[in-house]
GROMACS .gro file of C-alpha atoms in nm:
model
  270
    1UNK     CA    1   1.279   1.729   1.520
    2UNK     CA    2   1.182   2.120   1.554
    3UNK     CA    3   1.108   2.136   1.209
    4UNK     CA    4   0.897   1.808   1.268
    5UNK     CA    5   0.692   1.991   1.558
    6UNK     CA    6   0.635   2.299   1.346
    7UNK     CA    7   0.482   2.107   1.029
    8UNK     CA    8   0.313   1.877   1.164
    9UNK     CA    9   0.036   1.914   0.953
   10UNK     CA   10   0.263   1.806   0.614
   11UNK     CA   11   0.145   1.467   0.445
   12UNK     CA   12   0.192   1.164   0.679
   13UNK     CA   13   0.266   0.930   0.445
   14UNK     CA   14   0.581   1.096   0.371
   15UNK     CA   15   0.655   1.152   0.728
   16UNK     CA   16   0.596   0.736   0.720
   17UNK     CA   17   0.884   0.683   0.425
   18UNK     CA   18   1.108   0.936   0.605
   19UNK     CA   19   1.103   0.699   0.920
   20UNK     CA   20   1.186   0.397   0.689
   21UNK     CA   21   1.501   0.576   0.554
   22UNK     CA   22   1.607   0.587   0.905
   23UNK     CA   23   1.490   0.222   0.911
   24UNK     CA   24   1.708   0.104   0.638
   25UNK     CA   25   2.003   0.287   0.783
   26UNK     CA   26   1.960   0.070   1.072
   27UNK     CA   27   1.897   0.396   1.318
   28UNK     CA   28   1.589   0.268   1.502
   29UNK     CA   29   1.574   0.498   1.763
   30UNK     CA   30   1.648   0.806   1.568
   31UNK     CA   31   1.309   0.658   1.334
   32UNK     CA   32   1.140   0.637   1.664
   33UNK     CA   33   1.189   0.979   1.798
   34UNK     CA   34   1.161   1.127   1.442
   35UNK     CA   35   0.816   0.996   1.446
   36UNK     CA   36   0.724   1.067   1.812
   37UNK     CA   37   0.786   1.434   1.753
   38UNK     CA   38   0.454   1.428   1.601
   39UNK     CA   39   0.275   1.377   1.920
   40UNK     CA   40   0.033   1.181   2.104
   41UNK     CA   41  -0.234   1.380   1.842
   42UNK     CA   42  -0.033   1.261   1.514
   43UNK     CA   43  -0.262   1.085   1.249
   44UNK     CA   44  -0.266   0.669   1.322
   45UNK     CA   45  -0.094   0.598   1.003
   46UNK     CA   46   0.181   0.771   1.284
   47UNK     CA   47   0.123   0.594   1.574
   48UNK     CA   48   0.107   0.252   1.422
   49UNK     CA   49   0.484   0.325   1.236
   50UNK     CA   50   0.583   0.431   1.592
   51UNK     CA   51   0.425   0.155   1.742
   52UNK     CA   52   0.608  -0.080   1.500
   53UNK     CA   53   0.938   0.108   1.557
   54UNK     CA   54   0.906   0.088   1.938
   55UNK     CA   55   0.859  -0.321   1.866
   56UNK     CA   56   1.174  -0.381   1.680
   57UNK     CA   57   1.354  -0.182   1.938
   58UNK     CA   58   1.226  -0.426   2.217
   59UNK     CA   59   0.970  -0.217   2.350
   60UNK     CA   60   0.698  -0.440   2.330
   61UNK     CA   61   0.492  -0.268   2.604
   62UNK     CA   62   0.546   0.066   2.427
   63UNK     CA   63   0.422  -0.053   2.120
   64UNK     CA   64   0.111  -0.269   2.237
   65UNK     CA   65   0.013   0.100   2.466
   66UNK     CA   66   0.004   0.254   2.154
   67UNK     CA   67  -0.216  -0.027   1.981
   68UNK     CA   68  -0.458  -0.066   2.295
   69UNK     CA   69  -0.499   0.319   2.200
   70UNK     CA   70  -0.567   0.319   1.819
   71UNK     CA   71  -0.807   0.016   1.872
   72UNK     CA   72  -1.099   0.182   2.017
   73UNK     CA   73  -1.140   0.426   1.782
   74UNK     CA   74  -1.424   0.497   1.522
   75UNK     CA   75  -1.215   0.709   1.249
   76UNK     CA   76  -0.878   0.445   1.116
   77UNK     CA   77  -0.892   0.390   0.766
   78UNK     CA   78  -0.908   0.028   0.648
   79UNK     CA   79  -0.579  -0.030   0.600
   80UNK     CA   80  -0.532   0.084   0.960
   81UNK     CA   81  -0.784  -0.166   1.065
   82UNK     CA   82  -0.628  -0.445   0.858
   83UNK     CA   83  -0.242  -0.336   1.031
   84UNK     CA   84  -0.391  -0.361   1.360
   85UNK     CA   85  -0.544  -0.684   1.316
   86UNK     CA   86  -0.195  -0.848   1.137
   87UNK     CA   87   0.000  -0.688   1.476
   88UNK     CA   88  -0.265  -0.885   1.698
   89UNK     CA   89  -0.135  -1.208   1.549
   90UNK     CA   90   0.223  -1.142   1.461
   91UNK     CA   91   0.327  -1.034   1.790
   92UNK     CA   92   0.243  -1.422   1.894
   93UNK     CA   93   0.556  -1.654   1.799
   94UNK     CA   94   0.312  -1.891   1.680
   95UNK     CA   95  -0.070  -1.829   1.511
   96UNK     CA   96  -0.310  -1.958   1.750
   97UNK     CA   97  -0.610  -2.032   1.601
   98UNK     CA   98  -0.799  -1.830   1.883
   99UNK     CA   99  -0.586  -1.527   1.854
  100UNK     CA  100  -0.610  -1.576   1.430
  101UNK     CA  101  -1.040  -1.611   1.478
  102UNK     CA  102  -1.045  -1.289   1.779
  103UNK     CA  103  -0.837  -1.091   1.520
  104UNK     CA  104  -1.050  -1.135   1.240
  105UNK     CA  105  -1.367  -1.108   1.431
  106UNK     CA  106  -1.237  -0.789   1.571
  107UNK     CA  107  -1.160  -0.630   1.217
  108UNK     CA  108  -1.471  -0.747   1.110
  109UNK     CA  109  -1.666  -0.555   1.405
  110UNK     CA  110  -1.464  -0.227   1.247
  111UNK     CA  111  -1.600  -0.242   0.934
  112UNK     CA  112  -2.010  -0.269   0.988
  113UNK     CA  113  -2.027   0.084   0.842
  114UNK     CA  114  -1.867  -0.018   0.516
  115UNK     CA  115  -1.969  -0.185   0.152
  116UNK     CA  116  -1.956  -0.572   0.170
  117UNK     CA  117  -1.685  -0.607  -0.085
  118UNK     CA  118  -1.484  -0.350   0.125
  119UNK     CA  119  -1.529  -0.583   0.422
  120UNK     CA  120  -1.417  -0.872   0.263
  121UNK     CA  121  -1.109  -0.754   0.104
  122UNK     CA  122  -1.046  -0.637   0.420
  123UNK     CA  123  -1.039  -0.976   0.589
  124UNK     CA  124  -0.891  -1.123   0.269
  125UNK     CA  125  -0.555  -0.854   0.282
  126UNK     CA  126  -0.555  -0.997   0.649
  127UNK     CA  127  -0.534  -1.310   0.565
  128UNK     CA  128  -0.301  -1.263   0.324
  129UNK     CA  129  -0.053  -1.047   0.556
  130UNK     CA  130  -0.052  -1.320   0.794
  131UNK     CA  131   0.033  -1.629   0.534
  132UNK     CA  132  -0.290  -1.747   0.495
  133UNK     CA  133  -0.319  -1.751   0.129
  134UNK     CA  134  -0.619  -1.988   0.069
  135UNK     CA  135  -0.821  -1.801   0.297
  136UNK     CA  136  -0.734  -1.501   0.102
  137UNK     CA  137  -0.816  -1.625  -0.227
  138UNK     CA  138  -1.149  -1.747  -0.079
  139UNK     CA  139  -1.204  -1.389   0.043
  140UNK     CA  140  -1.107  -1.240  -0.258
  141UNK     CA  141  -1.365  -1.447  -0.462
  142UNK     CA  142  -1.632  -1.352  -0.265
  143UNK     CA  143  -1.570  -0.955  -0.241
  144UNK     CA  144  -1.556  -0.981  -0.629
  145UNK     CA  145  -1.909  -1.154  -0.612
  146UNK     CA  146  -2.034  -0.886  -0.436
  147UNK     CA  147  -1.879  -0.602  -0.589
  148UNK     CA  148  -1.741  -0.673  -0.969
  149UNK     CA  149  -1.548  -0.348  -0.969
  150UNK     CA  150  -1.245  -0.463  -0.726
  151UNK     CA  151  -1.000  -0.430  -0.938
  152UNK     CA  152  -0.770  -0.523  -0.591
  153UNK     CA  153  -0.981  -0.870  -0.529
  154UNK     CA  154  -0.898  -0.926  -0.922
  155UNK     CA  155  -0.547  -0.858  -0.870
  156UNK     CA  156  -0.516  -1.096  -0.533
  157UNK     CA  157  -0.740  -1.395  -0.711
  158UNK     CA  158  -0.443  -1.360  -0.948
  159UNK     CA  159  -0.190  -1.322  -0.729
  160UNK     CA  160  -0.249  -1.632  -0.513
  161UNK     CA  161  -0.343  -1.895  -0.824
  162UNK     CA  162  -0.059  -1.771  -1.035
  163UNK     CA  163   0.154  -1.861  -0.740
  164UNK     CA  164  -0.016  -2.200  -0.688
  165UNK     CA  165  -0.088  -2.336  -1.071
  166UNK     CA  166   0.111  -2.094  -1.267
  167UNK     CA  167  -0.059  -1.810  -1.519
  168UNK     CA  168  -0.295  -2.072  -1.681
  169UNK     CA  169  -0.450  -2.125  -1.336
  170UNK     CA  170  -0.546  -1.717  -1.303
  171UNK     CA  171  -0.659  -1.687  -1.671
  172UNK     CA  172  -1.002  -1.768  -1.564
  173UNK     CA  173  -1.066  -1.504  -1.345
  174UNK     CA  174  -0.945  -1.237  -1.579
  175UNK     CA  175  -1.171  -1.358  -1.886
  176UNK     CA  176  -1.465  -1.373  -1.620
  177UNK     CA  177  -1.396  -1.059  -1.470
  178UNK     CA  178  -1.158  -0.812  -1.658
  179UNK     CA  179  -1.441  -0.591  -1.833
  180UNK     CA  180  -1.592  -0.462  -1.514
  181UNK     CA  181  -1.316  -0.432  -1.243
  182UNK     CA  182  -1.104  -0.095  -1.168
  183UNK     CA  183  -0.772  -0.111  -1.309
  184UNK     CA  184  -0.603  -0.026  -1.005
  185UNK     CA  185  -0.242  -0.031  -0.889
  186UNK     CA  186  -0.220  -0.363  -0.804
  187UNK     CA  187  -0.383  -0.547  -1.087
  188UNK     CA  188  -0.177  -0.353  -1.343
  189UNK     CA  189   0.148  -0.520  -1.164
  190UNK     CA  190   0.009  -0.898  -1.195
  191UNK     CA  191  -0.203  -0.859  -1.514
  192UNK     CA  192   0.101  -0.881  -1.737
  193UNK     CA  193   0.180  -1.225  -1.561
  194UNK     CA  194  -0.095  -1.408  -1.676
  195UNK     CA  195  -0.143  -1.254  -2.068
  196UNK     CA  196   0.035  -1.064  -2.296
  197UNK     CA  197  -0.034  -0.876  -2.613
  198UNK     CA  198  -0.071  -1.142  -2.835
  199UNK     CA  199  -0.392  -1.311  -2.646
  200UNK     CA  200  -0.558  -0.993  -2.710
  201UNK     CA  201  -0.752  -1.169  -3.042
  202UNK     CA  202  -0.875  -1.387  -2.793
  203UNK     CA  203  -1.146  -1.127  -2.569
  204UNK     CA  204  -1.455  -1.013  -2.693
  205UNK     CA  205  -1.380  -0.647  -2.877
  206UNK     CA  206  -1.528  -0.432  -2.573
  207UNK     CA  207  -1.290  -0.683  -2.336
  208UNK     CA  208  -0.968  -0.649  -2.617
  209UNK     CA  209  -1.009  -0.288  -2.629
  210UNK     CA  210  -1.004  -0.263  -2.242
  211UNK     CA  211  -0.719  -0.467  -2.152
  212UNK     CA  212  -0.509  -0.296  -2.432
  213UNK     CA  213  -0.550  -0.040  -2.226
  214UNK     CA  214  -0.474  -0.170  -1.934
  215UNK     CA  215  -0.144  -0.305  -2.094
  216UNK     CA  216  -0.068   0.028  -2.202
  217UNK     CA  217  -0.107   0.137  -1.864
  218UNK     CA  218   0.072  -0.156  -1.726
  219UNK     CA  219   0.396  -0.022  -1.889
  220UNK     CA  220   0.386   0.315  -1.795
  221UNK     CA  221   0.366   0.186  -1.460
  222UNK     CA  222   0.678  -0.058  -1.529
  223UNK     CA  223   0.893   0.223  -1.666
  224UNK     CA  224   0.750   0.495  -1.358
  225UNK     CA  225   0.846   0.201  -1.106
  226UNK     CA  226   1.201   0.172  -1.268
  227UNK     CA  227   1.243   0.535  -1.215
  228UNK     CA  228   1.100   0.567  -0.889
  229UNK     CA  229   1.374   0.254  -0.793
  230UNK     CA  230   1.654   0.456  -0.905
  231UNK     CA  231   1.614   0.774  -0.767
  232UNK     CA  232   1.476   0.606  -0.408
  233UNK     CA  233   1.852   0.425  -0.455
  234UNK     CA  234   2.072   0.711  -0.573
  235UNK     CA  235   2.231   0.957  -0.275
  236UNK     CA  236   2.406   1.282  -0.428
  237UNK     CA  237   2.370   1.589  -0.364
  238UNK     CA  238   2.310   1.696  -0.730
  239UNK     CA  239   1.989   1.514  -0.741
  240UNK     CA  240   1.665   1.546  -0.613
  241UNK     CA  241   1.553   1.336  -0.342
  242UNK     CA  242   1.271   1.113  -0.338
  243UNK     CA  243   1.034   1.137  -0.071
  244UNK     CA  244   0.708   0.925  -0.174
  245UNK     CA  245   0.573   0.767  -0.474
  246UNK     CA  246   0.218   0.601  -0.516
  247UNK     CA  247  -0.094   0.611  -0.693
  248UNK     CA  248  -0.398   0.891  -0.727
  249UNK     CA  249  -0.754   0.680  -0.647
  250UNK     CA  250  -0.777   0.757  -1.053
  251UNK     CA  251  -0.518   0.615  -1.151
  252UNK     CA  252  -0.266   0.914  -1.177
  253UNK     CA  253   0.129   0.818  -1.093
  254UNK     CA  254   0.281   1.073  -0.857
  255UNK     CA  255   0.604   1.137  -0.700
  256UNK     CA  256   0.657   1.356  -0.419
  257UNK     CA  257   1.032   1.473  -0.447
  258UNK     CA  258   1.301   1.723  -0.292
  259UNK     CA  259   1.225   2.139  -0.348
  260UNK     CA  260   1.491   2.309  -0.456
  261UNK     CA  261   1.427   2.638  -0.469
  262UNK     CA  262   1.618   2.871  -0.732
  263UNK     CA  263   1.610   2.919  -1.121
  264UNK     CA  264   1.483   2.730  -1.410
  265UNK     CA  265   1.708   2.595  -1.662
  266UNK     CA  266   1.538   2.828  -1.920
  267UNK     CA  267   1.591   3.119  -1.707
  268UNK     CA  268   1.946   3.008  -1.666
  269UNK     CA  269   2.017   2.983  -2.019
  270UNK     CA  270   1.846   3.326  -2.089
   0.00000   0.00000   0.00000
């Protein structure tokens, strides 16, 4: 926890995964003071794992202090915004319509500043964090109206009418849509779902050549995710150990990983 208090400034999304090990290994309160060493000044990604952390434990008047503190502030990301809104309507044991509409009308309040197809995801990744999936899809539909390049409406259009009608009820959207949206993170993991390599003949050449692409990337990610798995599984203490894995905004697979400090294997063999 010293070492905690002395680097604070070190990337908070692996502070975030660190807690989770702790998580996983069923030490809860060890998680919670892990992250609490950051202080009342750590980034909110921090205060809402704490918060969280402090709710499993039974602290529900811990966590909601910490909430009532996040919510009035101007500078949480979106998918801050969109965490605090779920936790208004998942600490209720059932949804409540009124506590579902105040939740949503409060998110939407956060996000005046920002694009309309930002907004909308927003509310539609609500919706879908809650298990509201038609909502979501309706969301979804609309923030790729108003901004074509989502490639994470794309992927949750997908997502929900693949898991209502199957792959022939998504192919649709990705004819309509495929040649202008992003390929982000997300759509590359449901593309492959709905077509494969051999309904490339079918798309328009600009289309064909840009979801070849895409399919190319698609399996990169696939074998990156396989290895990312396996080292986030594997304890010994001749490996490195994984800290955090994700996505660059374009489109760049990273991992961040244990530094061991010491020689190369060149200079070893030299």
């Amino acid at each position: 926890l010293d070492r905690v208090r002395a680097f604070r400034s070190r990337d908070t999304q692996v502070a975030v995964q660190l807690s989770e090990l702790f998580v996983q290994q069923g030490r809860l309160t060890e998680a919670a003071e892990y992250l609490d060493a950051f202080g009342a000044d750590a980034a909110p990604s921090i205060r809402l794992a704490l918060s969280g952390l402090l709710q499993q434990q039974g602290d529900g008047a811990g966590a909601e202090a910490i909430r009532a503190s996040l919510a009035d502030r101007d500078d949480l990301a979106t998918g801050e915004l969109i965490s605090l809104a779920v936790a208004r309507v998942t600490r209720m044991m059932e949804q409540d319509e009124a506590v579902v509409a105040e939740a949503a009308s409060w998110l939407e309040s956060k996000l005046t500043d920002r694009e309309p197809g930002e907004r909308l995801m927003a509310s539609a990744n609500f919706m879908a964090a809650i298990g509201r999936p038609d909502e979501a899809l309706s969301l979804a539909e609309e923030a790729l109206a108003a901004d074509p390049s989502l490639g994470d409406a794309l992927a949750m259009v997908i997502s929900v009418r693949v898991d209502q009608g199957g792959p022939a009820a998504a192919r649709g959207a990705v004819d309509r849509h495929l040649a202008a949206v992003e390929p982000t993170e997300a759509l590359l993991t449901v593309l492959p779902a709905v077509v494969g390599r051999d309904d490339l003949a079918s798309f328009p050449g600009e289309v064909r050549e840009r979801y070849a692409r895409f399919l190319e990337a698609s399996s990169l990610q696939s074998r990156f995710a396989v290895l990312r798995q396996a080292l986030g599984e594997i304890r010994h203490p001749n490996l490195v150990e994984l800290y955090s894995a994700g996505m660059t905004a374009d489109g760049r697979h990273y991992m961040v990983l244990e530094y061991v400090p010491g020689r190369t294997l060149r200079q070893l063999v030299e």
